[in-house]
PDB file of C-alpha atoms in Angstrom:
ATOM      1  CA  UNK Z  69     -12.542   2.988 -10.301  1.00 38.00           C
ATOM      2  CA  UNK Z  70     -13.209   3.595  -6.518  1.00 39.00           C
ATOM      3  CA  UNK Z  71      -9.551   3.564  -5.241  1.00 44.00           C
ATOM      4  CA  UNK Z  72      -8.282   7.122  -3.757  1.00 44.00           C
ATOM      5  CA  UNK Z  73      -5.325   8.714  -4.746  1.00 44.00           C
ATOM      6  CA  UNK Z  74      -3.644  11.106  -1.912  1.00 44.00           C
ATOM      7  CA  UNK Z  75      -1.027  13.966  -2.227  1.00 45.00           C
ATOM      8  CA  UNK Z  76       0.944  15.301   0.658  1.00 45.00           C
ATOM      9  CA  UNK Z  77       2.702  18.652   0.914  1.00 43.00           C
ATOM     10  CA  UNK Z  78       4.384  20.623   3.639  1.00 44.00           C
ATOM     11  CA  UNK Z  79       5.357  24.379   2.831  1.00 44.00           C
ATOM     12  CA  UNK Z  80       7.730  26.206   4.701  1.00 42.00           C
ATOM     13  CA  UNK Z  81       5.576  29.556   4.468  1.00 40.00           C
ATOM     14  CA  UNK Z  82       1.762  30.297   4.349  1.00 39.00           C
ATOM     15  CA  UNK Z  83       0.875  29.266   0.781  1.00 39.00           C
ATOM     16  CA  UNK Z  84      -2.152  29.386  -1.247  1.00 38.00           C
ATOM     17  CA  UNK Z  85      -3.158  26.597  -3.765  1.00 38.00           C
ATOM     18  CA  UNK Z  86      -5.380  26.093  -6.150  1.00 38.00           C
ATOM     19  CA  UNK Z  87      -5.988  24.880  -9.728  1.00 36.00           C
ATOM     20  CA  UNK Z  88      -6.591  21.381 -11.019  1.00 33.00           C
ATOM     21  CA  UNK Z  89      -5.360  17.957 -10.307  1.00 34.00           C
ATOM     22  CA  UNK Z  90      -5.698  15.218 -13.414  1.00 32.00           C
ATOM     23  CA  UNK Z  91      -5.158  11.962 -13.494  1.00 33.00           C
ATOM     24  CA  UNK Z  92      -5.158   9.527 -16.078  1.00 33.00           C
ATOM     25  CA  UNK Z  93      -5.807   5.919 -15.562  1.00 34.00           C
ATOM     26  CA  UNK Z  94      -4.631   4.179 -18.655  1.00 35.00           C
ATOM     27  CA  UNK Z  95      -1.085   3.788 -19.770  1.00 34.00           C
ATOM     28  CA  UNK Z  96      -1.489   5.957 -22.909  1.00 34.00           C
ATOM     29  CA  UNK Z  97      -2.944   8.910 -21.305  1.00 36.00           C
ATOM     30  CA  UNK Z  98      -6.015   8.952 -22.650  1.00 37.00           C
ATOM     31  CA  UNK Z  99      -9.561   8.314 -21.199  1.00 36.00           C
ATOM     32  CA  UNK Z 100     -10.727   7.410 -17.926  1.00 35.00           C
ATOM     33  CA  UNK Z 101      -9.618  10.933 -16.460  1.00 36.00           C
ATOM     34  CA  UNK Z 102     -11.030  12.243 -13.409  1.00 34.00           C
ATOM     35  CA  UNK Z 103     -10.135  15.728 -11.952  1.00 37.00           C
ATOM     36  CA  UNK Z 104     -10.163  17.734  -8.916  1.00 36.00           C
ATOM     37  CA  UNK Z 105      -9.837  21.132  -8.044  1.00 39.00           C
ATOM     38  CA  UNK Z 106      -9.975  23.686  -5.104  1.00 40.00           C
ATOM     39  CA  UNK Z 107      -8.073  26.461  -3.278  1.00 39.00           C
ATOM     40  CA  UNK Z 108      -7.240  27.405   0.070  1.00 40.00           C
ATOM     41  CA  UNK Z 109      -4.731  28.625   2.381  1.00 40.00           C
ATOM     42  CA  UNK Z 110      -2.145  26.208   4.185  1.00 39.00           C
ATOM     43  CA  UNK Z 111      -0.372  27.994   7.444  1.00 41.00           C
ATOM     44  CA  UNK Z 112       3.316  27.345   7.380  1.00 42.00           C
ATOM     45  CA  UNK Z 113       5.060  23.856   8.439  1.00 46.00           C
ATOM     46  CA  UNK Z 114       1.559  22.012   8.345  1.00 45.00           C
ATOM     47  CA  UNK Z 115       1.131  19.163   6.594  1.00 51.00           C
ATOM     48  CA  UNK Z 116      -1.735  18.548   4.506  1.00 55.00           C
ATOM     49  CA  UNK Z 117      -3.349  16.023   2.657  1.00 58.00           C
ATOM     50  CA  UNK Z 118      -5.206  16.206  -0.630  1.00 53.00           C
ATOM     51  CA  UNK Z 119      -7.418  13.309  -2.233  1.00 52.00           C
ATOM     52  CA  UNK Z 120      -9.699  12.383  -4.835  1.00 49.00           C
ATOM     53  CA  UNK Z 121     -11.500   9.360  -6.162  1.00 52.00           C
ATOM     54  CA  UNK Z 122     -13.788   8.107  -8.201  1.00 50.00           C
ATOM     55  CA  UNK Z 123     -16.766   7.090  -6.619  1.00 56.00           C
ATOM     56  CA  UNK Z 124     -17.930  10.034  -4.495  1.00 58.00           C
ATOM     57  CA  UNK Z 125     -20.462   7.495  -2.725  1.00 56.00           C
ATOM     58  CA  UNK Z 126     -18.088   6.962  -0.329  1.00 53.00           C
ATOM     59  CA  UNK Z 127     -16.490  10.130   0.115  1.00 54.00           C
ATOM     60  CA  UNK Z 128     -12.819   8.955  -0.553  1.00 56.00           C
ATOM     61  CA  UNK Z 129     -11.574  12.357  -1.041  1.00 53.00           C
ATOM     62  CA  UNK Z 130     -13.534  14.034   2.090  1.00 65.00           C
ATOM     63  CA  UNK Z 131     -10.051  14.482   3.778  1.00 63.00           C
ATOM     64  CA  UNK Z 132     -10.910  15.159   7.133  1.00 63.00           C
ATOM     65  CA  UNK Z 133     -10.288  19.072   9.081  1.00 60.00           C
ATOM     66  CA  UNK Z 134      -8.365  17.272  11.415  1.00 57.00           C
ATOM     67  CA  UNK Z 135      -5.956  15.408   9.306  1.00 61.00           C
ATOM     68  CA  UNK Z 136      -3.010  17.678   9.886  1.00 70.00           C
ATOM     69  CA  UNK Z 137       0.839  17.298  10.643  1.00 82.00           C
ATOM     70  CA  UNK Z 138       0.672  14.030   8.902  1.00 84.00           C
ATOM     71  CA  UNK Z 139       3.631  11.710   8.228  1.00 88.00           C
ATOM     72  CA  UNK Z 140       2.216   8.763   6.552  1.00 89.00           C
ATOM     73  CA  UNK Z 141      -0.471   7.701   4.070  1.00 87.00           C
ATOM     74  CA  UNK Z 142      -1.897   4.696   3.014  1.00 89.00           C
ATOM     75  CA  UNK Z 143      -4.816   3.559   0.565  1.00 86.00           C
ATOM     76  CA  UNK Z 144      -7.293   0.499   0.504  1.00 88.00           C
ATOM     77  CA  UNK Z 145     -10.043  -0.407  -1.805  1.00 84.00           C
ATOM     78  CA  UNK Z 146     -12.139   2.819  -0.931  1.00 85.00           C
ATOM     79  CA  UNK Z 147     -10.674   4.471   2.152  1.00 89.00           C
ATOM     80  CA  UNK Z 148      -7.518   6.109   3.384  1.00 89.00           C
ATOM     81  CA  UNK Z 149      -5.758   5.980   6.820  1.00 91.00           C
ATOM     82  CA  UNK Z 150      -3.117   8.843   7.601  1.00 90.00           C
ATOM     83  CA  UNK Z 151      -0.762   8.760  10.573  1.00 92.00           C
ATOM     84  CA  UNK Z 152       0.119  12.058  12.554  1.00 89.00           C
ATOM     85  CA  UNK Z 153       3.117  13.031  13.852  1.00 89.00           C
ATOM     86  CA  UNK Z 154       1.947  12.306  17.586  1.00 91.00           C
ATOM     87  CA  UNK Z 155       1.002   8.511  16.851  1.00 96.00           C
ATOM     88  CA  UNK Z 156      -2.703   9.463  16.177  1.00 93.00           C
ATOM     89  CA  UNK Z 157      -4.525   7.853  13.276  1.00 95.00           C
ATOM     90  CA  UNK Z 158      -7.043   9.432  10.911  1.00 91.00           C
ATOM     91  CA  UNK Z 159      -9.063   7.581   8.667  1.00 92.00           C
ATOM     92  CA  UNK Z 160     -11.805   8.303   5.965  1.00 89.00           C
ATOM     93  CA  UNK Z 161     -13.631   6.988   2.994  1.00 89.00           C
ATOM     94  CA  UNK Z 162     -15.492   3.650   2.800  1.00 90.00           C
ATOM     95  CA  UNK Z 163     -16.416   2.272   5.835  1.00 94.00           C
ATOM     96  CA  UNK Z 164     -18.703  -0.413   4.928  1.00 94.00           C
ATOM     97  CA  UNK Z 165     -16.933  -2.856   7.316  1.00 96.00           C
ATOM     98  CA  UNK Z 166     -15.824  -0.690   9.528  1.00 96.00           C
ATOM     99  CA  UNK Z 167     -12.357   0.288   8.018  1.00 96.00           C
ATOM    100  CA  UNK Z 168     -12.531   3.777   8.891  1.00 94.00           C
ATOM    101  CA  UNK Z 169     -13.430   3.154  12.913  1.00 96.00           C
ATOM    102  CA  UNK Z 170     -10.128   3.964  14.393  1.00 95.00           C
ATOM    103  CA  UNK Z 171     -10.003   1.871  17.528  1.00 96.00           C
ATOM    104  CA  UNK Z 172     -10.163   4.152  20.698  1.00 94.00           C
ATOM    105  CA  UNK Z 173      -6.992   4.968  22.639  1.00 94.00           C
ATOM    106  CA  UNK Z 174      -4.856   4.106  19.827  1.00 96.00           C
ATOM    107  CA  UNK Z 175      -2.090   7.281  20.094  1.00 95.00           C
ATOM    108  CA  UNK Z 176       0.937   5.551  19.920  1.00 97.00           C
ATOM    109  CA  UNK Z 177       1.134   4.231  16.478  1.00 97.00           C
ATOM    110  CA  UNK Z 178       4.153   4.306  14.257  1.00 97.00           C
ATOM    111  CA  UNK Z 179       3.199   2.902  11.172  1.00 96.00           C
ATOM    112  CA  UNK Z 180      -0.115   2.172   8.936  1.00 95.00           C
ATOM    113  CA  UNK Z 181      -1.341  -0.119   6.480  1.00 95.00           C
ATOM    114  CA  UNK Z 182      -4.363  -0.114   4.907  1.00 93.00           C
ATOM    115  CA  UNK Z 183      -5.864  -2.979   3.110  1.00 93.00           C
ATOM    116  CA  UNK Z 184      -9.042  -4.110   0.752  1.00 91.00           C
ATOM    117  CA  UNK Z 185     -11.748  -3.482   3.628  1.00 93.00           C
ATOM    118  CA  UNK Z 186      -9.183  -3.278   6.959  1.00 95.00           C
ATOM    119  CA  UNK Z 187      -6.694  -1.706   8.334  1.00 96.00           C
ATOM    120  CA  UNK Z 188      -3.503  -1.692  10.227  1.00 97.00           C
ATOM    121  CA  UNK Z 189      -1.534  -0.202  13.116  1.00 97.00           C
ATOM    122  CA  UNK Z 190       1.849  -0.615  14.723  1.00 98.00           C
ATOM    123  CA  UNK Z 191       2.489   0.461  18.098  1.00 98.00           C
ATOM    124  CA  UNK Z 192       5.469   2.006  19.435  1.00 97.00           C
ATOM    125  CA  UNK Z 193       5.788  -1.002  21.668  1.00 97.00           C
ATOM    126  CA  UNK Z 194       5.804  -3.331  18.392  1.00 98.00           C
ATOM    127  CA  UNK Z 195       2.825  -4.738  18.609  1.00 98.00           C
ATOM    128  CA  UNK Z 196       0.162  -4.876  16.078  1.00 98.00           C
ATOM    129  CA  UNK Z 197      -3.796  -3.790  15.919  1.00 98.00           C
ATOM    130  CA  UNK Z 198      -6.138  -3.978  13.065  1.00 98.00           C
ATOM    131  CA  UNK Z 199      -9.860  -2.995  12.743  1.00 98.00           C
ATOM    132  CA  UNK Z 200     -12.442  -3.394   9.727  1.00 98.00           C
ATOM    133  CA  UNK Z 201     -13.446  -6.381   7.354  1.00 96.00           C
ATOM    134  CA  UNK Z 202     -12.111  -9.797   9.468  1.00 98.00           C
ATOM    135  CA  UNK Z 203     -14.126 -12.583   8.249  1.00 98.00           C
ATOM    136  CA  UNK Z 204     -10.591 -14.443   8.042  1.00 98.00           C
ATOM    137  CA  UNK Z 205      -9.077 -12.925  10.905  1.00 98.00           C
ATOM    138  CA  UNK Z 206      -6.933 -10.279   8.752  1.00 97.00           C
ATOM    139  CA  UNK Z 207      -7.608  -7.204  11.196  1.00 98.00           C
ATOM    140  CA  UNK Z 208      -6.501  -9.643  14.211  1.00 98.00           C
ATOM    141  CA  UNK Z 209      -2.621 -10.152  15.072  1.00 98.00           C
ATOM    142  CA  UNK Z 210      -1.638 -13.425  16.305  1.00 98.00           C
ATOM    143  CA  UNK Z 211      -1.560 -13.778  19.885  1.00 97.00           C
ATOM    144  CA  UNK Z 212       2.006 -13.031  21.261  1.00 97.00           C
ATOM    145  CA  UNK Z 213       3.269 -11.093  18.389  1.00 98.00           C
ATOM    146  CA  UNK Z 214       6.046  -8.711  19.455  1.00 98.00           C
ATOM    147  CA  UNK Z 215       8.884  -7.058  18.066  1.00 98.00           C
ATOM    148  CA  UNK Z 216       7.198  -5.896  15.096  1.00 98.00           C
ATOM    149  CA  UNK Z 217       8.779  -3.186  13.008  1.00 98.00           C
ATOM    150  CA  UNK Z 218       6.718  -2.637  10.135  1.00 96.00           C
ATOM    151  CA  UNK Z 219       3.304  -4.095   8.684  1.00 96.00           C
ATOM    152  CA  UNK Z 220       1.395  -4.858   5.034  1.00 95.00           C
ATOM    153  CA  UNK Z 221      -2.162  -5.698   4.200  1.00 95.00           C
ATOM    154  CA  UNK Z 222      -3.468  -6.898   1.230  1.00 94.00           C
ATOM    155  CA  UNK Z 223      -7.258  -7.858  -0.024  1.00 93.00           C
ATOM    156  CA  UNK Z 224      -7.839 -10.130   2.479  1.00 95.00           C
ATOM    157  CA  UNK Z 225      -4.334 -11.266   4.533  1.00 96.00           C
ATOM    158  CA  UNK Z 226      -1.701  -9.115   6.419  1.00 97.00           C
ATOM    159  CA  UNK Z 227       1.940  -9.199   6.986  1.00 97.00           C
ATOM    160  CA  UNK Z 228       4.333  -8.104   9.913  1.00 97.00           C
ATOM    161  CA  UNK Z 229       7.833  -7.906  10.091  1.00 98.00           C
ATOM    162  CA  UNK Z 230       9.827  -8.596  12.650  1.00 98.00           C
ATOM    163  CA  UNK Z 231      13.063  -7.350  14.286  1.00 98.00           C
ATOM    164  CA  UNK Z 232      14.587 -10.467  13.496  1.00 98.00           C
ATOM    165  CA  UNK Z 233      14.195 -10.308   9.861  1.00 98.00           C
ATOM    166  CA  UNK Z 234      11.188 -13.201   9.928  1.00 98.00           C
ATOM    167  CA  UNK Z 235       7.480 -12.489   8.506  1.00 98.00           C
ATOM    168  CA  UNK Z 236       4.691 -13.474  10.190  1.00 98.00           C
ATOM    169  CA  UNK Z 237       1.280 -13.620   7.742  1.00 98.00           C
ATOM    170  CA  UNK Z 238      -2.341 -14.215   9.134  1.00 98.00           C
ATOM    171  CA  UNK Z 239      -5.446 -13.743   7.323  1.00 98.00           C
ATOM    172  CA  UNK Z 240      -6.925 -15.331   3.835  1.00 97.00           C
ATOM    173  CA  UNK Z 241      -4.532 -18.279   3.258  1.00 98.00           C
ATOM    174  CA  UNK Z 242      -6.167 -19.888   0.730  1.00 98.00           C
ATOM    175  CA  UNK Z 243      -3.418 -19.268  -1.853  1.00 98.00           C
ATOM    176  CA  UNK Z 244      -0.083 -19.293   0.795  1.00 98.00           C
ATOM    177  CA  UNK Z 245      -0.273 -15.643   0.685  1.00 97.00           C
ATOM    178  CA  UNK Z 246      -0.141 -15.293   4.163  1.00 98.00           C
ATOM    179  CA  UNK Z 247       2.698 -17.978   5.146  1.00 98.00           C
ATOM    180  CA  UNK Z 248       6.177 -17.142   4.058  1.00 98.00           C
ATOM    181  CA  UNK Z 249       8.491 -19.749   3.281  1.00 98.00           C
ATOM    182  CA  UNK Z 250       9.931 -21.693   6.482  1.00 96.00           C
ATOM    183  CA  UNK Z 251      13.320 -20.286   4.990  1.00 97.00           C
ATOM    184  CA  UNK Z 252      12.891 -16.903   4.702  1.00 98.00           C
ATOM    185  CA  UNK Z 253      14.995 -14.900   6.501  1.00 97.00           C
ATOM    186  CA  UNK Z 254      16.788 -11.485   6.999  1.00 98.00           C
ATOM    187  CA  UNK Z 255      13.769  -9.548   5.452  1.00 98.00           C
ATOM    188  CA  UNK Z 256      13.787  -5.440   5.740  1.00 97.00           C
ATOM    189  CA  UNK Z 257      11.135  -4.573   3.821  1.00 96.00           C
ATOM    190  CA  UNK Z 258       7.523  -6.367   2.976  1.00 96.00           C
ATOM    191  CA  UNK Z 259       4.503  -5.551   1.116  1.00 95.00           C
ATOM    192  CA  UNK Z 260       1.053  -7.407   0.402  1.00 95.00           C
ATOM    193  CA  UNK Z 261      -0.962  -7.397  -2.956  1.00 93.00           C
ATOM    194  CA  UNK Z 262      -4.448  -8.538  -3.359  1.00 93.00           C
ATOM    195  CA  UNK Z 263      -3.713 -12.321  -2.897  1.00 95.00           C
ATOM    196  CA  UNK Z 264       0.325 -12.555  -2.861  1.00 95.00           C
ATOM    197  CA  UNK Z 265       3.358 -11.395  -0.859  1.00 96.00           C
ATOM    198  CA  UNK Z 266       6.858  -9.715  -1.163  1.00 96.00           C
ATOM    199  CA  UNK Z 267      10.307  -9.340   0.913  1.00 97.00           C
ATOM    200  CA  UNK Z 268      13.181  -7.554   0.025  1.00 97.00           C
ATOM    201  CA  UNK Z 269      16.071  -9.147   1.820  1.00 98.00           C
ATOM    202  CA  UNK Z 270      18.830  -7.486   3.072  1.00 98.00           C
ATOM    203  CA  UNK Z 271      21.398  -8.958  -0.344  1.00 98.00           C
ATOM    204  CA  UNK Z 272      19.179  -6.708  -2.084  1.00 98.00           C
ATOM    205  CA  UNK Z 273      16.829 -10.110  -3.803  1.00 98.00           C
ATOM    206  CA  UNK Z 274      13.349 -10.403  -3.635  1.00 98.00           C
ATOM    207  CA  UNK Z 275      11.233 -13.464  -2.631  1.00 98.00           C
ATOM    208  CA  UNK Z 276       7.178 -13.567  -3.264  1.00 98.00           C
ATOM    209  CA  UNK Z 277       4.805 -16.242  -2.577  1.00 98.00           C
ATOM    210  CA  UNK Z 278       0.918 -16.893  -2.952  1.00 98.00           C
ATOM    211  CA  UNK Z 279      -1.244 -16.215  -5.854  1.00 95.00           C
ATOM    212  CA  UNK Z 280       0.869 -16.959  -9.049  1.00 95.00           C
ATOM    213  CA  UNK Z 281      -2.044 -16.756 -11.918  1.00 92.00           C
ATOM    214  CA  UNK Z 282      -0.299 -14.164 -13.789  1.00 90.00           C
ATOM    215  CA  UNK Z 283       3.279 -14.811 -12.845  1.00 92.00           C
ATOM    216  CA  UNK Z 284       3.383 -12.490  -9.502  1.00 93.00           C
ATOM    217  CA  UNK Z 285       5.609 -14.604  -7.413  1.00 96.00           C
ATOM    218  CA  UNK Z 286       7.819 -15.559 -10.675  1.00 95.00           C
ATOM    219  CA  UNK Z 287      10.551 -13.073  -9.307  1.00 96.00           C
ATOM    220  CA  UNK Z 288      12.336 -12.430 -12.442  1.00 94.00           C
ATOM    221  CA  UNK Z 289      15.823 -14.592 -12.931  1.00 94.00           C
ATOM    222  CA  UNK Z 290      18.796 -12.595 -11.648  1.00 95.00           C
ATOM    223  CA  UNK Z 291      16.826  -9.473 -10.211  1.00 97.00           C
ATOM    224  CA  UNK Z 292      19.514  -7.738  -7.764  1.00 97.00           C
ATOM    225  CA  UNK Z 293      20.807  -4.881  -5.998  1.00 97.00           C
ATOM    226  CA  UNK Z 294      17.009  -4.186  -5.440  1.00 97.00           C
ATOM    227  CA  UNK Z 295      16.318  -0.846  -2.751  1.00 96.00           C
ATOM    228  CA  UNK Z 296      12.265  -0.905  -2.833  1.00 96.00           C
ATOM    229  CA  UNK Z 297       9.768  -2.911  -3.626  1.00 95.00           C
ATOM    230  CA  UNK Z 298       5.647  -3.497  -3.819  1.00 93.00           C
ATOM    231  CA  UNK Z 299       2.755  -5.005  -4.506  1.00 93.00           C
ATOM    232  CA  UNK Z 300      -0.039  -4.268  -6.788  1.00 90.00           C
ATOM    233  CA  UNK Z 301      -3.188  -5.739  -7.051  1.00 87.00           C
ATOM    234  CA  UNK Z 302      -1.427  -8.495  -9.138  1.00 90.00           C
ATOM    235  CA  UNK Z 303       1.557  -7.398 -10.388  1.00 90.00           C
ATOM    236  CA  UNK Z 304       5.199  -6.035  -8.438  1.00 92.00           C
ATOM    237  CA  UNK Z 305       7.842  -3.535  -9.044  1.00 93.00           C
ATOM    238  CA  UNK Z 306      11.186  -3.310  -7.906  1.00 94.00           C
ATOM    239  CA  UNK Z 307      13.459  -0.253  -7.779  1.00 95.00           C
ATOM    240  CA  UNK Z 308      17.176  -1.169  -8.099  1.00 95.00           C
ATOM    241  CA  UNK Z 309      20.358   0.950  -6.962  1.00 96.00           C
ATOM    242  CA  UNK Z 310      20.687   1.985 -10.138  1.00 96.00           C
ATOM    243  CA  UNK Z 311      17.386   3.564 -10.597  1.00 95.00           C
ATOM    244  CA  UNK Z 312      15.850   1.369 -12.932  1.00 94.00           C
ATOM    245  CA  UNK Z 313      12.235  -0.431 -12.863  1.00 93.00           C
ATOM    246  CA  UNK Z 314      11.812  -4.035 -12.853  1.00 93.00           C
ATOM    247  CA  UNK Z 315       8.073  -5.232 -12.737  1.00 91.00           C
ATOM    248  CA  UNK Z 316       6.593  -8.781 -13.174  1.00 93.00           C
ATOM    249  CA  UNK Z 317       2.920 -10.173 -13.004  1.00 89.00           C
ATOM    250  CA  UNK Z 318       0.001  -8.953 -14.546  1.00 83.00           C
ATOM    251  CA  UNK Z 319       0.064  -6.595 -17.556  1.00 73.00           C
ATOM    252  CA  UNK Z 320       3.936  -6.792 -17.180  1.00 77.00           C
ATOM    253  CA  UNK Z 321       4.895 -10.679 -18.029  1.00 71.00           C
ATOM    254  CA  UNK Z 322       2.014 -11.463 -19.587  1.00 66.00           C
ATOM    255  CA  UNK Z 323       2.034  -8.830 -22.015  1.00 62.00           C
ATOM    256  CA  UNK Z 324      -0.777  -8.404 -24.226  1.00 62.00           C
ATOM    257  CA  UNK Z 325      -3.396 -10.737 -22.371  1.00 61.00           C
ATOM    258  CA  UNK Z 326      -5.794  -9.851 -19.861  1.00 61.00           C
ATOM    259  CA  UNK Z 327      -5.838  -7.861 -17.110  1.00 68.00           C
ATOM    260  CA  UNK Z 328      -2.966  -5.656 -19.268  1.00 63.00           C
ATOM    261  CA  UNK Z 329      -3.299  -2.309 -18.745  1.00 59.00           C
ATOM    262  CA  UNK Z 330       0.177  -1.305 -19.508  1.00 64.00           C
ATOM    263  CA  UNK Z 331       1.574  -1.778 -16.121  1.00 68.00           C
ATOM    264  CA  UNK Z 332       5.322  -2.723 -17.419  1.00 67.00           C
ATOM    265  CA  UNK Z 333       7.415   0.248 -16.639  1.00 73.00           C
ATOM    266  CA  UNK Z 334       7.868   2.662 -19.699  1.00 70.00           C
ATOM    267  CA  UNK Z 335      11.111   1.774 -21.772  1.00 80.00           C
ATOM    268  CA  UNK Z 336      13.904   4.069 -20.827  1.00 82.00           C
ATOM    269  CA  UNK Z 337      12.758   5.054 -17.381  1.00 87.00           C
ATOM    270  CA  UNK Z 338      15.630   5.833 -15.298  1.00 86.00           C
ATOM    271  CA  UNK Z 339      16.714   8.297 -12.364  1.00 91.00           C
ATOM    272  CA  UNK Z 340      13.520   6.953 -10.244  1.00 93.00           C
ATOM    273  CA  UNK Z 341      13.900   6.757  -6.393  1.00 88.00           C
ATOM    274  CA  UNK Z 342      10.599   5.950  -5.070  1.00 89.00           C
ATOM    275  CA  UNK Z 343       7.901   3.386  -6.561  1.00 85.00           C
ATOM    276  CA  UNK Z 344       4.070   2.560  -5.681  1.00 82.00           C
ATOM    277  CA  UNK Z 345       1.856   0.203  -7.487  1.00 80.00           C
ATOM    278  CA  UNK Z 346      -2.176   0.474  -7.671  1.00 70.00           C
ATOM    279  CA  UNK Z 347      -4.619  -2.018  -8.611  1.00 60.00           C
ATOM    280  CA  UNK Z 348      -4.051  -1.565 -12.075  1.00 40.00           C
ATOM    281  CA  UNK Z 349      -1.665   0.982 -12.368  1.00 40.00           C
ATOM    282  CA  UNK Z 350       2.194   1.546 -11.461  1.00 39.00           C
ATOM    283  CA  UNK Z 351       3.033   5.305 -10.950  1.00 38.00           C
ATOM    284  CA  UNK Z 352       6.251   6.326  -9.469  1.00 42.00           C
ATOM    285  CA  UNK Z 353       5.503   7.448  -5.980  1.00 43.00           C
ATOM    286  CA  UNK Z 354       6.379   5.832  -2.669  1.00 47.00           C
ATOM    287  CA  UNK Z 355       6.973   2.149  -1.418  1.00 62.00           C
ATOM    288  CA  UNK Z 356       8.907   0.723   1.279  1.00 65.00           C
TER     289      UNK Z 356
END
């Protein structure tokens, strides 16, 4: 596919790096592999971003040289967004819809999100700005939206979590993905899939809404003690406090039918500390 894969590292002393990174995109570790190699020297204390992708036409892996001191990264369908320590935002990759054209004067960002073809930034004052593809208004935050503490971006919709634990959505709402349940409260974390949304509540339970074609909003009965959530394209993952991972949706609860690419967590997986979900895969990485 054309989605970027990004790795960051921050050495404590000047460090040389080199070699080849290999990623298998199927569950068995078989075919569909891509690789990237390179060498260089990283200055002490610098934070570097290394990216590679399957679609060089969009320059997904061409990380700008000025992408330094990075503290957070996000990947869309063909573009990447990075947040620097001083509130500066850097973006690269597919720019067909202006999704890498970071707004002029944006220098106080504290969080970022990358959607299908749009990008979001949370500013230090608790307001949200967006840019890129906007036919559904997904890049335009609602007027008066304030006190935001985190943001998430789906294919064509966006979410914001306010400091009072309320979720606000906007953009494409054809499957209800931008409208959180009216009773939903005490939310501490949000995530957006292709056309569905997730929320983690302060009582460690999960709520999902939107597209349910593959059971992606059918939160497993009894799911509790959740400490992190993440929405993939058509599936979800939840990390429990005991280090185990629970999944549902395409390739998990509908195992054996399309689109099943082995998104379910491997049997016996334990001691997990963070999770991430892509289009059709479920890497153990990072989420809220």
